mmCIF file of C-alpha atoms and ligand atoms in Angstrom:
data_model
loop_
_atom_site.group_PDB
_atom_site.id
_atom_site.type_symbol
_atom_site.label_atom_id
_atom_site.label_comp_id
_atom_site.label_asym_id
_atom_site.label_seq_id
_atom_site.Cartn_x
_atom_site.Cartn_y
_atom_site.Cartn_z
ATOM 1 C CA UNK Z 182 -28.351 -13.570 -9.916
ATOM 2 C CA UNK Z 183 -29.481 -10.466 -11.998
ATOM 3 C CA UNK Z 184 -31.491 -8.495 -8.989
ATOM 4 C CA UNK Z 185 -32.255 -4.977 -8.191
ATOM 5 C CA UNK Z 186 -30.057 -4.471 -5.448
ATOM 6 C CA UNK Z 187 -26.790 -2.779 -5.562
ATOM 7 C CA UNK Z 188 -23.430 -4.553 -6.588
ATOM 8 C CA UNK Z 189 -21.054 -5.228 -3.917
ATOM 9 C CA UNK Z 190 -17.414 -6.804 -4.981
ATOM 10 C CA UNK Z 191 -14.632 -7.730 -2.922
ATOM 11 C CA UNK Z 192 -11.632 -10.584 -2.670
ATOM 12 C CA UNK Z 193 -8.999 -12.115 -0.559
ATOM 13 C CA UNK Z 194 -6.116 -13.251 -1.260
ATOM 14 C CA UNK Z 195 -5.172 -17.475 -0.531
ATOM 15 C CA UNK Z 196 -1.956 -16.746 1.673
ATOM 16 C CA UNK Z 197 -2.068 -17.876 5.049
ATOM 17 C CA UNK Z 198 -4.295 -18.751 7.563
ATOM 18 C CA UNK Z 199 -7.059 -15.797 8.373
ATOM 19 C CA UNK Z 200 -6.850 -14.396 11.346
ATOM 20 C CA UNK Z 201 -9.215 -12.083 13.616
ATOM 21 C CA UNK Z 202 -8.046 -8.869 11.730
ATOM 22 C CA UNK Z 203 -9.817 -10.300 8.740
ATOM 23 C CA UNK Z 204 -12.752 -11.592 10.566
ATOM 24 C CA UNK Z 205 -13.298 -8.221 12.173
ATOM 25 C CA UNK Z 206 -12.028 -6.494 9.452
ATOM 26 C CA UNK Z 207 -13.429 -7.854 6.234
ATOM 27 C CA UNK Z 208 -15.802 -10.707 6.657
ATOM 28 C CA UNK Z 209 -18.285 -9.399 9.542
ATOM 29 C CA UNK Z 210 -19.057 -6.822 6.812
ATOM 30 C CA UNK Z 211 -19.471 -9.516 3.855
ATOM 31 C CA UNK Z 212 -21.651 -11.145 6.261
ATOM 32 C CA UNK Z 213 -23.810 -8.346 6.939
ATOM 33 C CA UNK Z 214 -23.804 -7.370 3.176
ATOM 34 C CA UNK Z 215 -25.125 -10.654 1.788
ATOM 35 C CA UNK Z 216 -29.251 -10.069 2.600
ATOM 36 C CA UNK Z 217 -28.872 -6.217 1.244
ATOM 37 C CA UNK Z 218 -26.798 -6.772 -1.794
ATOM 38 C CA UNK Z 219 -25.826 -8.704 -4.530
ATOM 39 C CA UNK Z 220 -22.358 -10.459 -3.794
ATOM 40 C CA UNK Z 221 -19.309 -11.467 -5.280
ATOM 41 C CA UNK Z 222 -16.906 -12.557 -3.009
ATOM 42 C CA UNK Z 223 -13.675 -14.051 -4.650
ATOM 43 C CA UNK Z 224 -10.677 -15.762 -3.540
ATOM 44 C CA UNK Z 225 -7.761 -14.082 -5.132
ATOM 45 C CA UNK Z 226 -5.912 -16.964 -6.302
ATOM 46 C CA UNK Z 227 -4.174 -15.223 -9.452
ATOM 47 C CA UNK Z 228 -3.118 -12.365 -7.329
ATOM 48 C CA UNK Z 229 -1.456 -14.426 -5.038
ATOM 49 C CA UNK Z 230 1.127 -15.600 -7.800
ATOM 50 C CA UNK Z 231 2.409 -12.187 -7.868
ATOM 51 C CA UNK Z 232 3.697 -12.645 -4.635
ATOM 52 C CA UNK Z 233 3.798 -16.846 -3.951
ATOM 53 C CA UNK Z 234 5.073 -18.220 -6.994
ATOM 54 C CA UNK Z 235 5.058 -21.807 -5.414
ATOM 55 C CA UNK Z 236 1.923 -23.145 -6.111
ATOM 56 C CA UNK Z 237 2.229 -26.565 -3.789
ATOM 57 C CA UNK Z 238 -0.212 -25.630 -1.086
ATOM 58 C CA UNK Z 239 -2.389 -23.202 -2.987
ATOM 59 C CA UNK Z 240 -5.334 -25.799 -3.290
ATOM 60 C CA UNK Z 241 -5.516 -26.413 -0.180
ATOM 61 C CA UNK Z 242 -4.883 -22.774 0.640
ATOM 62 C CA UNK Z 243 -8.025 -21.773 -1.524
ATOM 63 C CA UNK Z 244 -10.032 -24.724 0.178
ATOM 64 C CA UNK Z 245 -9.192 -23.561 3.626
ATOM 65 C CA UNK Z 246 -10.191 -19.705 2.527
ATOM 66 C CA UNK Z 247 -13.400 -20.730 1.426
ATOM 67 C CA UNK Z 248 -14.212 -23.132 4.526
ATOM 68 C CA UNK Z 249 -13.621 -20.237 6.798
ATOM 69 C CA UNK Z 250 -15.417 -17.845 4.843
ATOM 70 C CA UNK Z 251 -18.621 -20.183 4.804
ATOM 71 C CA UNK Z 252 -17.966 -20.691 9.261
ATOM 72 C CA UNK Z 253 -17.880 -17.256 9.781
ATOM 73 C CA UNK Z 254 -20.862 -17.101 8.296
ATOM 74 C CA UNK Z 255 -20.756 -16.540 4.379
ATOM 75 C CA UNK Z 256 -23.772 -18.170 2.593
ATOM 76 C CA UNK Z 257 -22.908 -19.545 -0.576
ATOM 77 C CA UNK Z 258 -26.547 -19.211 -1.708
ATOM 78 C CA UNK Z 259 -27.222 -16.044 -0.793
ATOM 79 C CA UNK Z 260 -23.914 -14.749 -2.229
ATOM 80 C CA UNK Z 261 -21.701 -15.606 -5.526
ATOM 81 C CA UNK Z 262 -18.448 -17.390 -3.987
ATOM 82 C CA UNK Z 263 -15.862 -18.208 -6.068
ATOM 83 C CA UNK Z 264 -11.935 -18.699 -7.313
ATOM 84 C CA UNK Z 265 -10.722 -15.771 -9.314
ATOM 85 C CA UNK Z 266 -8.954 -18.275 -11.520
ATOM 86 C CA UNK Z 267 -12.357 -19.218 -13.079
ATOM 87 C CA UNK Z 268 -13.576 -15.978 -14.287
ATOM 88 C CA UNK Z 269 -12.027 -16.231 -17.934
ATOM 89 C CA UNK Z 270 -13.438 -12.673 -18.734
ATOM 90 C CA UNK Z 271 -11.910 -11.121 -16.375
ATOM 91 C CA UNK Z 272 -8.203 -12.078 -17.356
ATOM 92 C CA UNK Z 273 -9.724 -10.279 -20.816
ATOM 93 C CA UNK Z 274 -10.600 -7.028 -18.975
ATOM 94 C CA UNK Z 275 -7.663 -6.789 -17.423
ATOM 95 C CA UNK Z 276 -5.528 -6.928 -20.905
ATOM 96 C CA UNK Z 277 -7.457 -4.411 -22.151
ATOM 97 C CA UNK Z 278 -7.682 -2.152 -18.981
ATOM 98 C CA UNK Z 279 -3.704 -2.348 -19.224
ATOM 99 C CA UNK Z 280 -3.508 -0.509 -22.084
ATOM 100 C CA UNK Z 281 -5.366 2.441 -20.251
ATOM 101 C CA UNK Z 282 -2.421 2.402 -16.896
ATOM 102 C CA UNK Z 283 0.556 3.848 -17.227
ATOM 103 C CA UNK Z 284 3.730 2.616 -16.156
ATOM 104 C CA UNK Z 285 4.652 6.299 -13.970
ATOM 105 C CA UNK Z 286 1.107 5.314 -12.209
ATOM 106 C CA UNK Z 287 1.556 1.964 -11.275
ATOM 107 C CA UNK Z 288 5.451 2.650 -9.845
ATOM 108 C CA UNK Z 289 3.870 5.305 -7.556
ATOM 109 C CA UNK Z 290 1.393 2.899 -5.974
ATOM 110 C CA UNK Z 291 2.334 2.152 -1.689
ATOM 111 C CA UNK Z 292 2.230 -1.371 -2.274
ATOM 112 C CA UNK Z 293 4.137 -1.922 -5.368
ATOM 113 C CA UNK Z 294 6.806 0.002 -3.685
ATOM 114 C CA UNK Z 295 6.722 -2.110 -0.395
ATOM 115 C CA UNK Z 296 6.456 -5.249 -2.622
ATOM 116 C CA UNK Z 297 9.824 -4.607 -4.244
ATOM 117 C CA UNK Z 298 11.210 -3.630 -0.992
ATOM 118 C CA UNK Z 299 10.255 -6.898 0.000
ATOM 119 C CA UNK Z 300 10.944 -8.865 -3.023
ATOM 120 C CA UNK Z 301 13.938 -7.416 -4.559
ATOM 121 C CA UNK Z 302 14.376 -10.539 -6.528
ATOM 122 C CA UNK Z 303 10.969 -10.910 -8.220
ATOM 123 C CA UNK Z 304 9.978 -7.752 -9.263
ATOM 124 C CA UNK Z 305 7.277 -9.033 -12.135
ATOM 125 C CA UNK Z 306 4.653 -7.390 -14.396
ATOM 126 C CA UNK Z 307 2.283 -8.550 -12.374
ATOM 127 C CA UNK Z 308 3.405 -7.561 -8.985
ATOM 128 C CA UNK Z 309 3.610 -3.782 -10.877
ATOM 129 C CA UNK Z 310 -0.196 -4.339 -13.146
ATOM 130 C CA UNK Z 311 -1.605 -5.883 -9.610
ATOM 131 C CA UNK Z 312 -3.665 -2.972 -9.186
ATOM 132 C CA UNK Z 313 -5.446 -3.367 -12.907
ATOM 133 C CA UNK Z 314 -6.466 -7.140 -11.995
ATOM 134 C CA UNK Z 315 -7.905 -5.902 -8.897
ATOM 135 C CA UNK Z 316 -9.795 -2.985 -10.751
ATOM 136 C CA UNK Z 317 -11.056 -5.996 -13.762
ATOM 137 C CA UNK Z 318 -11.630 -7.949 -10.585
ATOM 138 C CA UNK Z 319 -14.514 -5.289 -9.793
ATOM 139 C CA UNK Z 320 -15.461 -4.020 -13.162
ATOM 140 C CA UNK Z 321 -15.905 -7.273 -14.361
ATOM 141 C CA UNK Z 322 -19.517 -7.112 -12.076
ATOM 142 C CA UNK Z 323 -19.758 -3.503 -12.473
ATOM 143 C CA UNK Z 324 -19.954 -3.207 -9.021
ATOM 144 C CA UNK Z 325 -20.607 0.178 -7.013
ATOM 145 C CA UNK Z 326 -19.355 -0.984 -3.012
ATOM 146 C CA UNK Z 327 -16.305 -2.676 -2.259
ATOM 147 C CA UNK Z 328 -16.184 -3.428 1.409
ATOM 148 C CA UNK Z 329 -11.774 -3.502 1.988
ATOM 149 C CA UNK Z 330 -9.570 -1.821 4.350
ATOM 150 C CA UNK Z 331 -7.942 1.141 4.560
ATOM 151 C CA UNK Z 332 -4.616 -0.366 2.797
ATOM 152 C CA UNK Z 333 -7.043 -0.734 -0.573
ATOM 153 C CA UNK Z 334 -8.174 2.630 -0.535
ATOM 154 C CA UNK Z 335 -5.333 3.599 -3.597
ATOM 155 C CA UNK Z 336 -5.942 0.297 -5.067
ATOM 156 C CA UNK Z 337 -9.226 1.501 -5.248
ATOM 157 C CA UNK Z 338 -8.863 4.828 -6.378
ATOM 158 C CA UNK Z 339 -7.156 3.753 -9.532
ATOM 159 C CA UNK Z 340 -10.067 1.282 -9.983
ATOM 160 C CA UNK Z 341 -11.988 4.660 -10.110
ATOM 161 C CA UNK Z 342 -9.652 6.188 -12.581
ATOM 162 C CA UNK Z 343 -9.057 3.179 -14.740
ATOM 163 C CA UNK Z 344 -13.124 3.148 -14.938
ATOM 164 C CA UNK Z 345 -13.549 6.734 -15.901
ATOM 165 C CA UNK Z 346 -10.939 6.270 -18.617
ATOM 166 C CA UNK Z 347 -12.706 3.446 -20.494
ATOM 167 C CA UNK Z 348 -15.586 5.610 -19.887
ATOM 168 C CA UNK Z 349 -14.316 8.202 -21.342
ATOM 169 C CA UNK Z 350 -12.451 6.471 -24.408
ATOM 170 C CA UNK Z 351 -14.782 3.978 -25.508
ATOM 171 C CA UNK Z 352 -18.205 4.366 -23.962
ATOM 172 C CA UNK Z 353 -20.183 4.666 -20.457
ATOM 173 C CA UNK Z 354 -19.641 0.848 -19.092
ATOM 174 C CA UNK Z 355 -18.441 1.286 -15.702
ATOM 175 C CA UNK Z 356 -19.884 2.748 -12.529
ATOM 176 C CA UNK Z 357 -17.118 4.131 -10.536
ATOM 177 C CA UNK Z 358 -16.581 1.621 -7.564
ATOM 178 C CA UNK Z 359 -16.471 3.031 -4.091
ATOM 179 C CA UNK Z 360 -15.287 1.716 -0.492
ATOM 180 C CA UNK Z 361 -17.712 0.552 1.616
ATOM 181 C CA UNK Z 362 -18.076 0.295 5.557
ATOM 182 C CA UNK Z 363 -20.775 -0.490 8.348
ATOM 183 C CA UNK Z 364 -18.814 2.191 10.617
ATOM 184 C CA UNK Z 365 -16.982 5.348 10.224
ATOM 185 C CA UNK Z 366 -14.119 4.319 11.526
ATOM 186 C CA UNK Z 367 -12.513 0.893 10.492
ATOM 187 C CA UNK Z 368 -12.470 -1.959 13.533
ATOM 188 C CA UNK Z 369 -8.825 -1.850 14.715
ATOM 189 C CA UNK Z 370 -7.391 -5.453 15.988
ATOM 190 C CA UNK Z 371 -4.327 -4.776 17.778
ATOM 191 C CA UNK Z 372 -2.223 -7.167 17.804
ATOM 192 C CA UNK Z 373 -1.046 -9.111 20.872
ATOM 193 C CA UNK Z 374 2.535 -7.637 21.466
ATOM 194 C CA UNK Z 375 1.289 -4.475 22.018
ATOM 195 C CA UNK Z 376 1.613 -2.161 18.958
ATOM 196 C CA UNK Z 377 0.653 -2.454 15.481
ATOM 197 C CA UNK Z 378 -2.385 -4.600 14.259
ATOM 198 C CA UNK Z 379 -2.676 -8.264 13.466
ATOM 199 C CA UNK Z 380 -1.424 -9.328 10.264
ATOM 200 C CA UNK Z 381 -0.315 -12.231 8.455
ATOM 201 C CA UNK Z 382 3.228 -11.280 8.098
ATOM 202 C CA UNK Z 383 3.357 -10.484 11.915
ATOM 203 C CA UNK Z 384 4.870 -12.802 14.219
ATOM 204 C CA UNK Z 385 2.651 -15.585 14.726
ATOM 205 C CA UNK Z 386 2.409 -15.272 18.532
ATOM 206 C CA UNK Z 387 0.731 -11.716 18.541
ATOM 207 C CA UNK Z 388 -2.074 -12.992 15.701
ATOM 208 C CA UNK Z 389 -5.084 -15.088 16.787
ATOM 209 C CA UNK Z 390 -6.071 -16.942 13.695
ATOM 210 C CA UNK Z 391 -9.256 -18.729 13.417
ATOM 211 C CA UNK Z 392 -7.348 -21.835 13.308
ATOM 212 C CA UNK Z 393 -6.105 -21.164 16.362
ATOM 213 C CA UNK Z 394 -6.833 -24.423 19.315
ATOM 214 C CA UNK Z 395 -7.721 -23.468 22.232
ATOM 215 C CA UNK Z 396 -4.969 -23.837 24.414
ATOM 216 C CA UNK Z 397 -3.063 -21.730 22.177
ATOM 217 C CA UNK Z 398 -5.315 -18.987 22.306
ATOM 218 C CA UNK Z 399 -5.155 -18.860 26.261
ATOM 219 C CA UNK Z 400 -0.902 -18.935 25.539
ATOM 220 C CA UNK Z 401 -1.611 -16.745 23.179
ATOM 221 C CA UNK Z 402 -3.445 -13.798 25.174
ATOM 222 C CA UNK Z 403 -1.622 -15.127 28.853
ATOM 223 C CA UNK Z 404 1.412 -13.502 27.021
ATOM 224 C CA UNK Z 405 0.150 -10.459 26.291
ATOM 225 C CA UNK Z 406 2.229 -7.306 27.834
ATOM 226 C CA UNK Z 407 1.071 -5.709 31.139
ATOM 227 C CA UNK Z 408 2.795 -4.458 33.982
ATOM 228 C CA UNK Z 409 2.034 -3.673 37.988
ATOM 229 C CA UNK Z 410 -0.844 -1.860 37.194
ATOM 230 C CA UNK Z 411 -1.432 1.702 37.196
ATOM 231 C CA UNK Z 412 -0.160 4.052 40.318
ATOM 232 C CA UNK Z 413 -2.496 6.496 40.970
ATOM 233 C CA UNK Z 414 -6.150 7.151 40.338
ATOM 234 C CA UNK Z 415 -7.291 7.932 36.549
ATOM 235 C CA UNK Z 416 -3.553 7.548 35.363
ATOM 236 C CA UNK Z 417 -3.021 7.668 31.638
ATOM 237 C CA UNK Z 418 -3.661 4.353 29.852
ATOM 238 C CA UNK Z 419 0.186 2.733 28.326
ATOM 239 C CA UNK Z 420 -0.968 1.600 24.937
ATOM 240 C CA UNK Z 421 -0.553 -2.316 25.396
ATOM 241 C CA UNK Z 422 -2.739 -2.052 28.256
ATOM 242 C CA UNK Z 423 -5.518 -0.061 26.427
ATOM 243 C CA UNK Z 424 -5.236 -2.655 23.501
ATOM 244 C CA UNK Z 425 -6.558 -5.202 25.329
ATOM 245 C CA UNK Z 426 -9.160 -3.368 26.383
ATOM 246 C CA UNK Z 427 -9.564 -3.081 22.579
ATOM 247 C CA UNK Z 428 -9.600 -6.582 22.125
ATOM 248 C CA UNK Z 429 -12.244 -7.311 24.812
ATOM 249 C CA UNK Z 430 -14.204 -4.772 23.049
ATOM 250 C CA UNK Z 431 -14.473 -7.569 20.030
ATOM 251 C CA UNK Z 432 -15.222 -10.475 22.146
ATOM 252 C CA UNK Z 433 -16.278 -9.900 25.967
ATOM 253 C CA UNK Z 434 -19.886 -8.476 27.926
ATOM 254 C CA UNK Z 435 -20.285 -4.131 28.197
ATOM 255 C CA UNK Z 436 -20.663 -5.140 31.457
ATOM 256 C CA UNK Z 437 -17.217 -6.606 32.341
ATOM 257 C CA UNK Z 438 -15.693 -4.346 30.084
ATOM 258 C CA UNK Z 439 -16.936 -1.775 32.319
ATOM 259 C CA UNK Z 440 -16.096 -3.198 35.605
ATOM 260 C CA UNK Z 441 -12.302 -3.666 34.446
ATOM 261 C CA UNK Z 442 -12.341 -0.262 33.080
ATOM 262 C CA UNK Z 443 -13.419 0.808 36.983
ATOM 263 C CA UNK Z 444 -10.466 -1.387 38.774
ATOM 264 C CA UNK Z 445 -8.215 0.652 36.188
ATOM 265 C CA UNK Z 446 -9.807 4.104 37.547
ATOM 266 C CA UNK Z 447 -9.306 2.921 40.942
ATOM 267 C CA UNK Z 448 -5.883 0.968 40.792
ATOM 268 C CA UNK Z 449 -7.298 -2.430 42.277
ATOM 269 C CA UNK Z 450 -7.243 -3.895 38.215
ATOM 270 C CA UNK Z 451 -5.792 -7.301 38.458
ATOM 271 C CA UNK Z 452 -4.503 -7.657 34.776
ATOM 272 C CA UNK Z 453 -3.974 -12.011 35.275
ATOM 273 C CA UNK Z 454 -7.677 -11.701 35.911
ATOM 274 C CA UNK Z 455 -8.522 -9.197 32.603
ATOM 275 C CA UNK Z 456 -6.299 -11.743 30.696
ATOM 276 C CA UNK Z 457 -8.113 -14.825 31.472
ATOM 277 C CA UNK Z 458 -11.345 -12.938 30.840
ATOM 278 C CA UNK Z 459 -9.946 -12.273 27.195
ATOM 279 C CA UNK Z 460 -8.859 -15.748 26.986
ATOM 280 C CA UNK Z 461 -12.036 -17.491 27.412
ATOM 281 C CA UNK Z 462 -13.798 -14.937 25.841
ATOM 282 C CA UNK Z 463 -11.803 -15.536 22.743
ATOM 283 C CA UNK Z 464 -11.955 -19.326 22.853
ATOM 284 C CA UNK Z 465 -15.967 -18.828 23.436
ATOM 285 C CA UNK Z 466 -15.950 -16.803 19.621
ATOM 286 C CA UNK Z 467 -13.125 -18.814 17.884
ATOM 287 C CA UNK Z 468 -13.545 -22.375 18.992
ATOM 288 C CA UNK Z 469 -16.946 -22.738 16.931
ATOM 289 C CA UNK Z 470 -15.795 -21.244 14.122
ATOM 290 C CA UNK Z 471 -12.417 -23.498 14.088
ATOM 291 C CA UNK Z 472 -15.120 -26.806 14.182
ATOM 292 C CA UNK Z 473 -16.732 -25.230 11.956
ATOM 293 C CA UNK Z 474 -14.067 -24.893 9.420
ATOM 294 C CA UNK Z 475 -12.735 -28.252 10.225
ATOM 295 C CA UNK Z 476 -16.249 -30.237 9.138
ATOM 296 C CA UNK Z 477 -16.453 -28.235 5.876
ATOM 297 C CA UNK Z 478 -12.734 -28.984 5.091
ATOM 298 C CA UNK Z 479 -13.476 -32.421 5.867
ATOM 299 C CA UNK Z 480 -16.113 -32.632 3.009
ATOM 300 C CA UNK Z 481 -14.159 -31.708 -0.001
ATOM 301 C CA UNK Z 482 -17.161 -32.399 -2.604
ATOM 302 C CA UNK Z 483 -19.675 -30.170 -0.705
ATOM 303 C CA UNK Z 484 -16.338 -26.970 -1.044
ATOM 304 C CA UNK Z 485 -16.225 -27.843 -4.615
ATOM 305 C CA UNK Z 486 -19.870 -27.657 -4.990
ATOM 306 C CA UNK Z 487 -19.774 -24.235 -3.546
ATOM 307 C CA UNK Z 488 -17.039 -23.248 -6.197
ATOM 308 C CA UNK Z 489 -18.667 -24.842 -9.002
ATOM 309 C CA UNK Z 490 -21.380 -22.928 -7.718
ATOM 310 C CA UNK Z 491 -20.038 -19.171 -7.399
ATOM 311 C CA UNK Z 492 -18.205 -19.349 -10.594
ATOM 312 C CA UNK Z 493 -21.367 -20.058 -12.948
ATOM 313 C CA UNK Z 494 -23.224 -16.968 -10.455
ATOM 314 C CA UNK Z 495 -19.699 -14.432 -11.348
ATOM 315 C CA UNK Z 496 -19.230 -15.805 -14.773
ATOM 316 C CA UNK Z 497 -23.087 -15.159 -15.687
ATOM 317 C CA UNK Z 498 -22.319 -11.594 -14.635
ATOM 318 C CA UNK Z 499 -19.006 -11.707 -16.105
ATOM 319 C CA UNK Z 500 -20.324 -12.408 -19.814
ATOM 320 C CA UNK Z 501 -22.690 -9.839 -19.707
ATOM 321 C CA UNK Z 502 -20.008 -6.923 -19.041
ATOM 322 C CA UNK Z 503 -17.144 -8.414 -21.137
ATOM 323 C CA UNK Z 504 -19.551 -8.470 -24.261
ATOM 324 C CA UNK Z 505 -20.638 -4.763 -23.787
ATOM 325 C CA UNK Z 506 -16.962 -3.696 -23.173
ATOM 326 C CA UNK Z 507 -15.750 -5.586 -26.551
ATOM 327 C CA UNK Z 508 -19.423 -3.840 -28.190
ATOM 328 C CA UNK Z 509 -18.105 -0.028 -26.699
ATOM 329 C CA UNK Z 510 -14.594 -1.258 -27.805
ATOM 330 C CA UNK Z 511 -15.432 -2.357 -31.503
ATOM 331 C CA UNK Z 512 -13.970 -5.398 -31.144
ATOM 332 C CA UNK Z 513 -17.568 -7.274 -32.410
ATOM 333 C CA UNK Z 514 -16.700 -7.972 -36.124
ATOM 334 C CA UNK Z 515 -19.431 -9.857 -36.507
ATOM 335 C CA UNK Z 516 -21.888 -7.947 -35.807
HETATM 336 N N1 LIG X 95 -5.766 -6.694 -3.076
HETATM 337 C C1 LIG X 95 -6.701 -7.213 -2.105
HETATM 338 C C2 LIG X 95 -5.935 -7.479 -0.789
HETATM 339 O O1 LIG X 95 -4.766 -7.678 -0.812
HETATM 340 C C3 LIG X 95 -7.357 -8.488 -2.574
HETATM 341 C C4 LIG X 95 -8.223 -8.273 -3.784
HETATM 342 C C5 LIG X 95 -8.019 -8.795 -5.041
HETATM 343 C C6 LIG X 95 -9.416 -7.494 -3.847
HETATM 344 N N2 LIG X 95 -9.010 -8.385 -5.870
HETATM 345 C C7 LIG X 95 -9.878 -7.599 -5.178
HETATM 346 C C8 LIG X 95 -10.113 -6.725 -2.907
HETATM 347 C C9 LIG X 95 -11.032 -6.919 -5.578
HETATM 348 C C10 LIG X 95 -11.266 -6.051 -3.324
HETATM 349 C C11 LIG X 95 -11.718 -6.140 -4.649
HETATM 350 O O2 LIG X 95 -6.549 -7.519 0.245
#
């Protein structure tokens, strides 16, 4: 896949069901990404172990990731798609990136410290080195754009560091990998019970997921928070009621937007109505995904294809950057 264009890197991890944080999020910016740059997009398979040791369901887990990936429209020929689990060299980067992090380092990092909050019981090397593996998951393309949320930002600034100190050590190898977005600010998804965004660990009922059947969505949205409407004229928006507004935003015409955003202004807004707006709305966007998703998980040979597929694009990449690491390194006896 060797092209001029610019190397973009990014993953997900196999844990749940996505939702329309991650759509919105994450994967309308792959999609847009794929004609302008070259791709890797990875399912984080070995990352997830830090977290789910129980491996039962993570085939079909993975399967499911990539299916919706491809529906929301993810070319795998356009773009390298693959299982982080098949990229041999980068489980080799990662060893020898370790011996460049320190242990003070990785304790301070947000998400190791919520992880053991979380986990009290399974604090592993790997839930503390997770950071590394994500920075070998990027320098293993050299890649320069890595289109992830806010939460990733310090996962990505040691990624930086990590770079510069191989750099720096054993020889110029690594560009120094940067977050990438289509908009200033980040799309927020609030979720459906009125504060916070959607998430996998929230409660299920606030989340649309992509899996989502239609008469769940309309329960789904129906449920949402309002109250009698707003009192007098230009009143102050609560914040559950402006978060729908935020979700219409995603998913709903400027037009009727605008003409709920009036009744508001004027105190004639009939929320039931807004609601059932949102609801179809919503089913119009997730319902052909969902059948979508469903056909390609129906065809398992055509999803391993697709894997087969992405690994030989990453690992083509992959070889070329683990043999000039072990070159800089002077780990090549032989030659
Ligand atoms: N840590 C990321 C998350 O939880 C997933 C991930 C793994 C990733 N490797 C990556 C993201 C490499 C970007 C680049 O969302």
């Amino acid at each position: 896949m060797r092209s001029n264009k610019e190397i973009v890197m990014s993953g997900i991890r196999p844990t749940g069901f996505l939702h329309l944080g991650n759509y919105f999020g994450a994967i309308r910016n792959y999609v847009r990404m794929q004609d302008d740059f070259e791709c890797y997009f990875m399912v984080a398979d070995l990352h997830s172990l830090t977290t789910h040791p129980d491996t039962s369901s993570l085939k079909s887990t993975v399967y499911r990731v990539l299916a919706e990936n491809i529906a929301c429209g993810l070319d795998p020929d356009k773009v390298a798609l693959y299982c982080q689990s098949h990229i041999y060299e980068t489980g080799e980067l990662y060893l020898y990136l370790n011996m460049l992090a320190y242990k003070g380092e990785l304790e301070k990092t947000a998400t190791f410290k919520e992880k053991i909050r979380l986990q009290p019981e399974n604090i592993n090397a790997g839930l503390l080195t997770y950071p590394v593996l994500q920075a070998a998951d990027i320098l293993i393309h050299r890649a320069k754009y890595v289109p992830v949320g806010k939460d990733q930002e310090q996962h990505l600034e040691m990624a930086r560091t990590f770079a510069n100190r191989f750099n720096h050590r054993y020889g110029e190898v690594f560009p120094e990998p940067m977050a990438f977005n289509y908009s200033m600010d980040l799309v927020k998804v609030p979720s459906l019970n009125g504060s916070g965004k959607m998430s996998k660990s929230e409660n299920q009922m606030a989340t649309l997921y992509l899996a989502d059947e239609d008469e769940v969505i309309r329960k789904k949205v129906m449920k949402t928070k309002t109250d009698e409407g707003p009192k007098e004229m230009n009143a102050k928006m609560p914040d559950y009621i402006e978060n729908i507004f935020l979700l219409m935003k995603l998913v709903s015409n400027g037009e009727i937007i605008q003409k709920y955003r009036s009744d508001y202004e004027t105190c004639t807004i009939r929320y039931g109505d807004m609601k059932k707006q949102l609801a179809e709305d919503m089913v119009l966007f997730i319902s052909p995904i969902r059948k979508k998703v469903k056909e390609l998980l129906s065809d398992e040979k055509y999803l391993q294809k697709v894997m087969e597929q992405g690994a030989e694009k990453a690992r083509n990449s992959a070889e070329v950057t683990i043999r000039a690491v072990r070159e800089v390194m002077g780990l090549n006896y032989f030659s």
